[in-house]
Structures are given as C-alpha cells and as structure tokens.
XYZ file of C-alpha atoms in Angstrom:
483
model
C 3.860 -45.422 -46.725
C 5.345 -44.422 -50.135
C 3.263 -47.179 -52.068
C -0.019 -46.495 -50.300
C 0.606 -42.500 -51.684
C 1.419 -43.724 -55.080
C -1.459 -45.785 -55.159
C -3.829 -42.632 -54.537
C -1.937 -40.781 -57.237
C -2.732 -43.775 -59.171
C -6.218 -43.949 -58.913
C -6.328 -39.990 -58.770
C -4.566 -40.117 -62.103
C -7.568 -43.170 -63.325
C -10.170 -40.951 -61.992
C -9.350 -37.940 -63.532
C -8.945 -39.844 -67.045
C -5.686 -41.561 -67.991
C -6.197 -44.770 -69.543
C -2.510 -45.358 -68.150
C -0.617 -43.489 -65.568
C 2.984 -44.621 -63.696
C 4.954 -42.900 -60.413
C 8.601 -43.382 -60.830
C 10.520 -42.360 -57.080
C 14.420 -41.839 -57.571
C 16.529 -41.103 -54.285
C 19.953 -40.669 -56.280
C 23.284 -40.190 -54.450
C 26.577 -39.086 -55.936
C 30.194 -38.848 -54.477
C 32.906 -37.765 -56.381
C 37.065 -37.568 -55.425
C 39.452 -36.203 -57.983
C 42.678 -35.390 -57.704
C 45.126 -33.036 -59.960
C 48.849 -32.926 -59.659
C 49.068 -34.575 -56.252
C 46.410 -31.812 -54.323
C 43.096 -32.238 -53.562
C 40.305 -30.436 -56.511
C 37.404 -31.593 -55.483
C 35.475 -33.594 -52.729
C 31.584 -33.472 -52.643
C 28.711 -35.006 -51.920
C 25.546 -34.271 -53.502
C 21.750 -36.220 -53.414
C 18.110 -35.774 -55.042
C 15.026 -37.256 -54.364
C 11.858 -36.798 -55.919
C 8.791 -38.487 -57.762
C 8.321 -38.376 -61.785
C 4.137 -38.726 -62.945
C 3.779 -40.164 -66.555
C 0.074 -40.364 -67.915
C -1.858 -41.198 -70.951
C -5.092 -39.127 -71.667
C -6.484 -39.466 -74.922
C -3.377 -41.202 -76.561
C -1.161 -38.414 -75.495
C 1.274 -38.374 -72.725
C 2.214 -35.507 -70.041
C 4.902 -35.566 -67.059
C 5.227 -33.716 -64.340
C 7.520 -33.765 -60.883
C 7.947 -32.984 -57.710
C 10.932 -32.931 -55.211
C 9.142 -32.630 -51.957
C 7.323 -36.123 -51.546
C 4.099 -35.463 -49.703
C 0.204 -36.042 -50.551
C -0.527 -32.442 -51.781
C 2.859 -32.373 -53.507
C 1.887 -35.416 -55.248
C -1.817 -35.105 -56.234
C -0.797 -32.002 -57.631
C 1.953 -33.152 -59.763
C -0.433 -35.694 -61.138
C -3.303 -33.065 -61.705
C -0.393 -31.049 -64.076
C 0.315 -34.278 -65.895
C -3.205 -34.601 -66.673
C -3.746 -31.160 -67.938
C -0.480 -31.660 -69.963
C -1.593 -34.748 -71.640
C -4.661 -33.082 -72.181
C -3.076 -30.301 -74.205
C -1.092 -32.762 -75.447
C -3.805 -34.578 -77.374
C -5.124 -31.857 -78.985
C -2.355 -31.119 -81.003
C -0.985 -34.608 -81.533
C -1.351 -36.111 -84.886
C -1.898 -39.606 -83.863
C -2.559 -41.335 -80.653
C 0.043 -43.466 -79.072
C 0.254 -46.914 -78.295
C 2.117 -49.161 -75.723
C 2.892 -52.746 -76.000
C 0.944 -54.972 -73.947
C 2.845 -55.749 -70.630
C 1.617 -57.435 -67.444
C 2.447 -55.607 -63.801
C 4.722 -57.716 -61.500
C 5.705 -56.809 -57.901
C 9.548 -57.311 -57.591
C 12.958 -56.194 -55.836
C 16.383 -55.718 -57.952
C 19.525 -54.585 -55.844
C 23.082 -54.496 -57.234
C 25.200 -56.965 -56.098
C 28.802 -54.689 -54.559
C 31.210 -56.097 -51.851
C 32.728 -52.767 -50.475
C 30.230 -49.633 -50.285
C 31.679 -46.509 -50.844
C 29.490 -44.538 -49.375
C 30.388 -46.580 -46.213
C 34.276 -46.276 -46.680
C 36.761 -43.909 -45.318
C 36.912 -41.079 -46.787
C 40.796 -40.590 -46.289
C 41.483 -43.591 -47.395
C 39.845 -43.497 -51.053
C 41.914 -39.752 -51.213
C 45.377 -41.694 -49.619
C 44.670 -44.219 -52.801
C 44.157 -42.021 -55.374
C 47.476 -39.796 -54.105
C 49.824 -43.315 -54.576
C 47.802 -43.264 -57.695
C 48.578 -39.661 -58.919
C 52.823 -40.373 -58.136
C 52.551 -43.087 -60.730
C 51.212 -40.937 -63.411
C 53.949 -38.669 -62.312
C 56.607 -41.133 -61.897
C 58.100 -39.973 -65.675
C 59.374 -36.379 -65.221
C 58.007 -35.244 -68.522
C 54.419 -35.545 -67.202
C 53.154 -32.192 -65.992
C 49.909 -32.576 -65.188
C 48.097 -35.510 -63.730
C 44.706 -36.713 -62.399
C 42.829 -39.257 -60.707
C 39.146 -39.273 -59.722
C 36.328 -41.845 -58.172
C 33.155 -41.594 -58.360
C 30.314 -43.579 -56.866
C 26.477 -43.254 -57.735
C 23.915 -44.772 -55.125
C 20.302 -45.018 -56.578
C 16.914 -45.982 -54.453
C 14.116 -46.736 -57.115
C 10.540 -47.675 -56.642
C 8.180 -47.938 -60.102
C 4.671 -48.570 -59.676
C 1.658 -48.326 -62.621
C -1.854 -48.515 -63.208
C -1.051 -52.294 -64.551
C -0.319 -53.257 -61.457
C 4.123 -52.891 -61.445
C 5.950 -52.254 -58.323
C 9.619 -52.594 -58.627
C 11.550 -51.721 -55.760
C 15.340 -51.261 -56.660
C 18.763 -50.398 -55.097
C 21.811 -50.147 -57.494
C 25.118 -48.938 -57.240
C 28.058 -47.980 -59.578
C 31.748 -46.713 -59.252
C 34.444 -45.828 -61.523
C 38.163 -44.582 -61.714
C 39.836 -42.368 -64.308
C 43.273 -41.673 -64.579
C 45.275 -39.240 -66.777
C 48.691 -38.156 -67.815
C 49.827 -35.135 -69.805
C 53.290 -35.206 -70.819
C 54.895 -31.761 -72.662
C 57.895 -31.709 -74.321
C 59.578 -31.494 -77.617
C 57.078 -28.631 -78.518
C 54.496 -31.203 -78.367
C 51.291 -32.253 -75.752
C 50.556 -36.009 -75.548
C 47.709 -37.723 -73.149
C 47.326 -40.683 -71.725
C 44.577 -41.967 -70.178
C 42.164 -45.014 -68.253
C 38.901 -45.303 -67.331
C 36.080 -47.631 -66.374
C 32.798 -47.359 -64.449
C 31.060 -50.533 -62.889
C 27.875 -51.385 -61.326
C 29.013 -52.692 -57.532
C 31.241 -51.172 -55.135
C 35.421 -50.345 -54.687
C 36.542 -53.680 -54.880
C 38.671 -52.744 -57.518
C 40.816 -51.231 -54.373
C 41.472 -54.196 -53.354
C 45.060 -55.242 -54.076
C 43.824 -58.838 -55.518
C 41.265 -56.942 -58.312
C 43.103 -57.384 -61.138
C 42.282 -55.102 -64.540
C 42.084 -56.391 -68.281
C 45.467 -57.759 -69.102
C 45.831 -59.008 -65.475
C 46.895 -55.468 -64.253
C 46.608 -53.310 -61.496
C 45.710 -50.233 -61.259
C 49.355 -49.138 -59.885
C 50.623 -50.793 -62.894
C 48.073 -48.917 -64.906
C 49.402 -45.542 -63.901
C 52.931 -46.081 -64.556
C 52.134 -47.484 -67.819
C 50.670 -44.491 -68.787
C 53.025 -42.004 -67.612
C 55.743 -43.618 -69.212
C 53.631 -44.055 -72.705
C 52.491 -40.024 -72.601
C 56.461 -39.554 -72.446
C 57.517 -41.799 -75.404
C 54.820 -40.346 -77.262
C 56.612 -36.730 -77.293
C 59.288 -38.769 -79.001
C 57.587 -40.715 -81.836
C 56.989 -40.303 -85.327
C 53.629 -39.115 -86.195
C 50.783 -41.881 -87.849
C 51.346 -41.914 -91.562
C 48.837 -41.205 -94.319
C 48.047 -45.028 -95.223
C 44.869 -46.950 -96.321
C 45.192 -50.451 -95.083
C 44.693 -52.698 -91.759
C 43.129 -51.133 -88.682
C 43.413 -52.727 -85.551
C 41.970 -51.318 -82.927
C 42.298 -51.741 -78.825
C 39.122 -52.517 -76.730
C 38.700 -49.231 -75.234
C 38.546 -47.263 -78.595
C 36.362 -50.120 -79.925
C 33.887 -49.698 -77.449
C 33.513 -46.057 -78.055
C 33.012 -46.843 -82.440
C 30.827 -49.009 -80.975
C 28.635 -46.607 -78.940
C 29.021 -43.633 -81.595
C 28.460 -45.956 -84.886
C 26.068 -48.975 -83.503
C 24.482 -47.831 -80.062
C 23.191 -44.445 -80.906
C 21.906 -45.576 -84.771
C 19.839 -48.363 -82.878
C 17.943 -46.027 -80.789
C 14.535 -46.445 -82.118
C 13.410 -42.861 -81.248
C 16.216 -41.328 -83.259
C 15.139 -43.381 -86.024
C 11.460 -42.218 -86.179
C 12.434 -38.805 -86.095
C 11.782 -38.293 -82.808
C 15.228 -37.584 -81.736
C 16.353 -35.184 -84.122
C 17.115 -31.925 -83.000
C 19.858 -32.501 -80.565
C 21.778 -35.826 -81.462
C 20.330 -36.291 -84.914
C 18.414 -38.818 -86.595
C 20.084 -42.587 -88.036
C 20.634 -43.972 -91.246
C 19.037 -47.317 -89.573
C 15.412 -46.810 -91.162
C 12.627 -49.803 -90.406
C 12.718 -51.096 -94.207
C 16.282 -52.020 -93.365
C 15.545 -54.460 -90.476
C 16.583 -58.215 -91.065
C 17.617 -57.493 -94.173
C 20.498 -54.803 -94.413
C 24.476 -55.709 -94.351
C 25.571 -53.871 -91.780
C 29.196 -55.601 -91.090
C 30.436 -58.635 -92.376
C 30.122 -62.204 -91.245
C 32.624 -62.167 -87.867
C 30.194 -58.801 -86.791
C 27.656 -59.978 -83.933
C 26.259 -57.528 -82.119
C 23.734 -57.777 -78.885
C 22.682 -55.504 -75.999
C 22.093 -56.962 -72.861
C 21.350 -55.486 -69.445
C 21.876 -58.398 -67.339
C 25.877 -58.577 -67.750
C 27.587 -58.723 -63.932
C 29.496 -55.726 -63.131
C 28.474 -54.023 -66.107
C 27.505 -49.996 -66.052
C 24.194 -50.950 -68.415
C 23.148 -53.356 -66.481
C 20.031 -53.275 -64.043
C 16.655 -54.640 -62.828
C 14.246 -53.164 -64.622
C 13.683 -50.125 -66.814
C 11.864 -47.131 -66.153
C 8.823 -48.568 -67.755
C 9.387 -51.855 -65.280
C 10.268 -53.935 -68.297
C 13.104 -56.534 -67.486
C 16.800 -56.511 -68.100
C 17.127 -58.659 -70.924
C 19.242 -59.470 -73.965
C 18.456 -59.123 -77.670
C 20.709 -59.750 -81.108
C 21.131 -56.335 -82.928
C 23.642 -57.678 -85.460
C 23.823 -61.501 -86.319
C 26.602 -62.524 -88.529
C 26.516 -59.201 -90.129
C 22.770 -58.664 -91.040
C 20.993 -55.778 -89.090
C 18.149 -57.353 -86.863
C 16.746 -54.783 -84.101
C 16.760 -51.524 -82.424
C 16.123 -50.266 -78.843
C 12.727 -49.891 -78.099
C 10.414 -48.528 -75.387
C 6.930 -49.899 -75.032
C 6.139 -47.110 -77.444
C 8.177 -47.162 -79.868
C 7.913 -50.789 -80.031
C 4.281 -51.080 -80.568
C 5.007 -48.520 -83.756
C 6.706 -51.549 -85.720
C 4.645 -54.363 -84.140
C 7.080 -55.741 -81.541
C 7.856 -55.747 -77.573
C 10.052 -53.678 -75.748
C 13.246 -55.141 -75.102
C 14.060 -53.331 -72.091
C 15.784 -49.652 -72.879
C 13.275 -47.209 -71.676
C 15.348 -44.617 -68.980
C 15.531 -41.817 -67.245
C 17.911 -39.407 -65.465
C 16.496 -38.947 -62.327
C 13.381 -38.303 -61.345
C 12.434 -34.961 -63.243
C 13.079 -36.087 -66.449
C 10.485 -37.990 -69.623
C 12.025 -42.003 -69.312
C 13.058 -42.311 -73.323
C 15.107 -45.041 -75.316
C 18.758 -45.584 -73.750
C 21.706 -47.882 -74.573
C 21.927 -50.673 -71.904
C 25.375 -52.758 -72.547
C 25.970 -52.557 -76.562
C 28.080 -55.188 -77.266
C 30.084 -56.680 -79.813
C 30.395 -60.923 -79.076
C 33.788 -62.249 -79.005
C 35.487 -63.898 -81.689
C 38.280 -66.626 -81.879
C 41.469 -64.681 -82.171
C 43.940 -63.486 -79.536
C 45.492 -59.808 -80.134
C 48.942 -61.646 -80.498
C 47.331 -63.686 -83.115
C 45.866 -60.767 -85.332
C 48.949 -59.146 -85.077
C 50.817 -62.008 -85.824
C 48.761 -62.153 -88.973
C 48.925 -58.554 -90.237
C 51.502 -57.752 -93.157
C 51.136 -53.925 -92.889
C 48.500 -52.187 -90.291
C 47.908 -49.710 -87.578
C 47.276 -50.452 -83.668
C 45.109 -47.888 -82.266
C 43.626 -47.493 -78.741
C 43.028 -44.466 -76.229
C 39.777 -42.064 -77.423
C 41.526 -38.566 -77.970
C 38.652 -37.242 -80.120
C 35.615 -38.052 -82.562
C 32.732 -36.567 -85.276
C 30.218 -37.842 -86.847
C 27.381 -36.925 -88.706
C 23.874 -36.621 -87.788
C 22.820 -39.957 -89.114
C 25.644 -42.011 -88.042
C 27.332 -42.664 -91.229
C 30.304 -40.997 -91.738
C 33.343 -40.582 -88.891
C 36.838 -39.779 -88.046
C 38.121 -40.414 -84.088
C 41.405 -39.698 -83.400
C 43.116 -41.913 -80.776
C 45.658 -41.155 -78.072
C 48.371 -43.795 -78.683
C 49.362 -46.107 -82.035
C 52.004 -48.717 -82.985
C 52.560 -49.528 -87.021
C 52.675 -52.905 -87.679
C 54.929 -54.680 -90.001
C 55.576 -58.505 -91.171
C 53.368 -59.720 -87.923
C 55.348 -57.639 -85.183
C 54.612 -54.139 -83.673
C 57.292 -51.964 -84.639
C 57.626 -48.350 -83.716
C 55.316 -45.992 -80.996
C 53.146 -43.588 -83.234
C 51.859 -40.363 -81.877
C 48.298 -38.368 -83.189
C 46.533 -41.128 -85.311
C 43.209 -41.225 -86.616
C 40.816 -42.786 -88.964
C 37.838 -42.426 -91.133
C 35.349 -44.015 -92.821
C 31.688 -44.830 -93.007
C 29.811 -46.811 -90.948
C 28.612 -50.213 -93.629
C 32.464 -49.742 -95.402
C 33.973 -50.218 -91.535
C 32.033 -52.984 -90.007
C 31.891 -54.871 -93.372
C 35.619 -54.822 -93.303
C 36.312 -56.349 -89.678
C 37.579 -59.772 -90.348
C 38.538 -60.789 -86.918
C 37.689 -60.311 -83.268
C 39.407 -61.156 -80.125
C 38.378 -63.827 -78.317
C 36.612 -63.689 -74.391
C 40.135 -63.824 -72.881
C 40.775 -59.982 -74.149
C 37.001 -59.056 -73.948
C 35.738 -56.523 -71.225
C 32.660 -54.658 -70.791
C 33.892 -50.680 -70.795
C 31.356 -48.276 -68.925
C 31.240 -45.108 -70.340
C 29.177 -42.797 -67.545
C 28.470 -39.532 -69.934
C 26.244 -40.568 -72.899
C 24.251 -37.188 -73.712
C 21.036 -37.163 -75.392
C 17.591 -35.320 -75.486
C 16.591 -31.442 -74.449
C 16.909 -30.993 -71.826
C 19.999 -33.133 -72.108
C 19.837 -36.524 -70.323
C 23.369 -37.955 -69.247
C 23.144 -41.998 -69.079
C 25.799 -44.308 -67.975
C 26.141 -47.036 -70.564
C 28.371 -50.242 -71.139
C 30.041 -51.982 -73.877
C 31.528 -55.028 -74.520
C 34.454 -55.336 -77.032
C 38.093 -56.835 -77.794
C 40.668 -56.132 -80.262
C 39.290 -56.149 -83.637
C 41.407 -55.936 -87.343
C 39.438 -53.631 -89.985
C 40.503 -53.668 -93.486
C 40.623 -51.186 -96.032
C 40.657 -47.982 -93.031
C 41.982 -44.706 -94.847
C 44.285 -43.318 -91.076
C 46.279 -40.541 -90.754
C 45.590 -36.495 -89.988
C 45.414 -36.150 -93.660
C 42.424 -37.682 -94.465
C-alpha cells in the first residue's frame, strides 16, 4: 500500500514540475538501558515514523515531511516541496546537477543473531548490574556506568528513476565507565563500541579485541582508573607517539573523516562544523601521510556501525581509496556534490530520520592494516608515549591543527613499557602527523570502532559512523599538557 502512495506522490511531484523527485519512509526505533552506581537511571523506549519529499524544480531542491503517513498528508508534503524548490530557484546562483544513476528495486536487511527488541528486558538490566560491580570492584571507583542501546530502522526509498529499496537494519552498543577519586585527583576510564546486528556480544563465547570479555573489560578498567590516581603525570616530550586503536579511530574521524566530506569542502558546510583544508586542486596529488598511510571508506564491512544497504539517495554500499600510500585521492560525495568535480557518488549521502535534508556522511573511515604487531612497535621504540582512551579533543575549523587528550598512557623506554602515566595529550597538525606514522598494526589488532554521535549540519544531524584502525607509532608528536 505504501509504494502505490509513493508512486502518486511521485507522479504528483512530475506533474507539478520536478525534473526529479524521491520519498524516503523511516520507521526508527530506539531502546536505551543505562545504569549508574549499581541503580537503575534510565529505561525507555522511544519510535518515529514518517516520510521525507526531496524534489528538483528548476535546478533547485526543496524538502518537506510529514509524520502522519496518509494520502492528503502526503500530497501535501510534496505540494510544500514544490513551492520550496520553487523559491529555491529563484535565488540560487546556479542550478544543480546529479550524477547519472539508474533505479533498481532491491531489499537490504542487517544480518543480527539475538534481537533486542525481542529480549528480556530484565535480563539485559541483570547483565549490565554484574557489569556495573566490576567497574566497582576497586574501592577507589566512585562512580560507575553501564548502558545498551539498540536502534531498529524500517526504510523504504523510492524515486522518479525508478529506485525502490526496501531496508531493515539494526545496531547495538555497550559503554562502560569508571571514575576513580583520590589523591586530590579524578581519573576515567572507559569502553565503548556500537555494531550493526544484535546482543550477541552477551553471549559468554563473544569475545572483544584482545580476546576479552566484557567482564574482563570492566575490571580492567576499574583497576586502571585506580592506578591512574597514583601515577606520574605525561611529561613535556617531542618524540614517538604510539597510539591505541580506540584513540586512533577518533584522529581518524576528527582529522581524515570530517576533511573528506565533500560538502564541507565546497563551502557548503561551513557554519556549524567548519570548512577543510582538503580543497579539489589537492586531489591525487597532495601528501597527506607518508607511505605506510592507506586510507579507504567502505560501507559494506560486517558488523560495522557505517555499514548498510544503500544510501539515502539509493546508491550502494561500496568501498573507495581516500589515501593510497600517502597521496590524497577522494572525498565523500553525494550524487551532487559528485557531479560538481565530474565523478560518481560513492555512496555517503544520509539522513537522520525522516525529517531531515539526506547530506554527505562518513560510512566506515578506515585506516588498512599494516605488518606490525603492538608488541613489535613497542619492541622497536627507544623513547615514546602509549596513548589510548579519548578524554578530550579541538580542532580547528579546517581540520588542520589539534590537541586530544587521552585517558590513560604508558612511557616507553629501550623497547619495554615502563611506568602508568596519567593526563596525556598531544598536538600537531594534520600533514606533520600522518606524514610521520611509520608503522601500523597488522589485522590481528585491527577492529572497526563505531562511534554513534557524529554531529553535523543545522539543524544538527547525529550519524552513527565506524572506523577501522590498530596501533599506530607517529614520530616527531610534541605530548604533554604543556604544549
């Protein structure tokens, strides 16, 4: 019944003018647990459904929704896109173009074992409470927390070229965190991941990066926010930076995922997240790392937040090479912003639900493994820094200068890690930092990170994102609070 409506909003949207017009339905449901200091903080359940109208009159586009899905509703919505596009065009300095695409009729669903909107509820809070007493197994932590979440999407797409992409996908995550006081001091430890599919990770037999569990996880960190009250704070150094997977994913989301956004780098993204110092005369030509940096996005990883079907312009997941042996190659694109420097969308065109403009996203942003372990970088390090845990970050508008602080280091001397290091941090500029990475962990340390709270646009837009990464030595990193 849906498609037949769409279709007459369709051809109400051709008849009325647009030379292109798509109806995007999302039936979003969300279902969050958390936990503080062994009590209950929040349980709820919340779901939206409605129907996003993009069309193109006169080179311009306008959008409109509506939350109550009927054929008034709808015709309506479409007639206000029109009349927005309309208004559109008369103040827009040049028309717009999309890449050439060809409609396909398809179905996408997330592949999940366990559904969580199907699982007892008292079971998911009993897990998370044996969860919360291991972050609180060290008597110095004081405060503690655990959460799930779970995000259950229903998506059809169809266009006036002929798309409609049915698609079901699913995602879940954990976070856990422990504050330890003492000393005079605060210290943090924390964990968290987001995956498309469903709880398995409950399952006793999922086993975490480094072959852990999640119980193992917990106590891990409690005992590491205690020793932290305890240890010396990171020295004022320039010299090797190694960092952990988890923080590299996040330098890679703040200094490669957002600079690649093709949107931001036409000026269209400006006001809110700022622009990038990625411009188009740069492309397959400019050193952006050195020879051991390979970048790629790709939305087709298993298990991987990015990853999906289609996009919301029903363009396929796919992979592309953003970095290759150093040498910047390509952005993100949407069909428009593609057409602007002569190539084909690759893919990242999203929305947040239903009432928002669809406009270019990270998908998984990835860095490709190398042929190191983390014992063997460490091994060969005379004098460096471990850092991992994201405690804080800045950068500036165009992505070229930053300092992120991390929550946990260890200095490393001669080839062995030597003493715990509380507050560290590190600064540099984008080029300077990936030009001085001279080794990366190999696929038996790499995971894909999902990081659920990527903000862009106005209104904001929060997109749920993935990155590949391992260990990773830097050279040359000025770290320490002083700089």
């Amino acid at each position: 019944m849906l498609q037949e409506l769409f279709k007459q909003g369709l051809e109400m949207a051709r008849q009325l003018g647009a030379s292109y017009a798509d109806v995007r339905l999302v039936d979003r449901h969300k279902q969050p647990i958390i936990i503080r200091n062994g009590r209950i903080q929040d349980i709820s359940f919340s779901e939206s459904r409605g129907v996003g109208v993009r069309v193109m009159v006169n080179g311009a586009w306008g959008f409109s929704a509506c939350a109550e899905i009927s054929e008034q509703n709808l015709l309506a919505t479409v007639k206000e896109a029109i009349a927005i596009a309309r208004a559109s065009a008369m103040v827009q300095a040049e028309p717009i173009d999309l890449t050439p695409v060809e409609g396909l009729i398809d179905y996408y669903a997330t592949p999940f074992k366990l559904d969580p909107f199907e699982m007892d509820l008292e079971k998911q809070i009993e897990y998370l409470m044996e969860l919360d007493k291991g972050l609180r197994s060290n008597e110095d932590v004081k405060m503690s927390m655990t959460r799930l979440h779970a995000v259950k999407q229903h998506k059809l797409f169809m266009s006036t070229e002929g798309h409609c992409i049915e698609q079901d996908l699913m995602e879940t995550g954990v976070a856990l965190q422990a504050t330890a006081m003492g000393n005079g001091d605060v210290q943090r430890r924390s964990y968290q991941d987001t995956i498309t599919g469903g709880f398995e990770f409950l399952e006793e037999k999922y086993q975490f990066l480094d072959n852990r569990s999640l119980h193992d996880i917990a106590g891990d960190l409690s005992n590491e926010a205690s020793d932290l009250l305890k240890a010396d704070v990171c020295p004022i150094i320039e010299g090797d930076l190694i960092l952990g997977g988890q923080q590299l994913a996040l330098q890679i989301h703040e200094s490669c995922g957002h600079p690649i956004e093709l949107d931001r780098v036409l000026g269209y993204e400006a006001s809110f997240a700022g622009t990038s110092f990625l411009t188009p005369d740069k492309q397959n030509n400019f050193k952006y790392g050195s020879e051991d940096v390979n970048l790629f996005i790709d939305a087709t990883i298993p298990r991987a937040l990015g990853s999906f079907g289609y996009d919301d312009e029903g363009i396929r997941a796919q992979r592309a090479q953003i970095v290759e042996k150093g040498i910047f190659k390509d952005y993100l694109t949407s069909r428009e912003t593609a057409a602007i420097i002569g190539q084909e969308s690759n893919g990242t065109c999203l929305a947040e639900g239903f009432n928002n403009l669809p406009m270019v996203r990270m998908t998984n942003v990835n860095i490709e493994p190398g042929d190191w372990t983390l014992a063997e970088i460490i091994k060969d390090t005379d004098h460096g820094i471990f850092m991992d845990g994201s405690k804080s970050w800045s950068l500036d508008d165009k992505r070229l200068n930053f300092h992120f602080g991390c929550e946990i280091a260890y200095e490393v001397v001669d080839g062995e890690i030597k003493r715990m290091l509380r507050n560290p941090a590190y600064t540099d500029m984008t080029p300077h930092f990936w030009g001085g990475c001279d080794a990366v962990a190999d696929e038996s340390e790499w995971n894909v990170w999902g990081l659920p709270s990527c903000a862009k646009g106005e209104p904001v837009q929060i997109a749920h994102v993935g990155h590949g990464s391992a260990p990773a030595r830097f050279k040359n990193i000025k770290m320490g609070v002083g700089h």
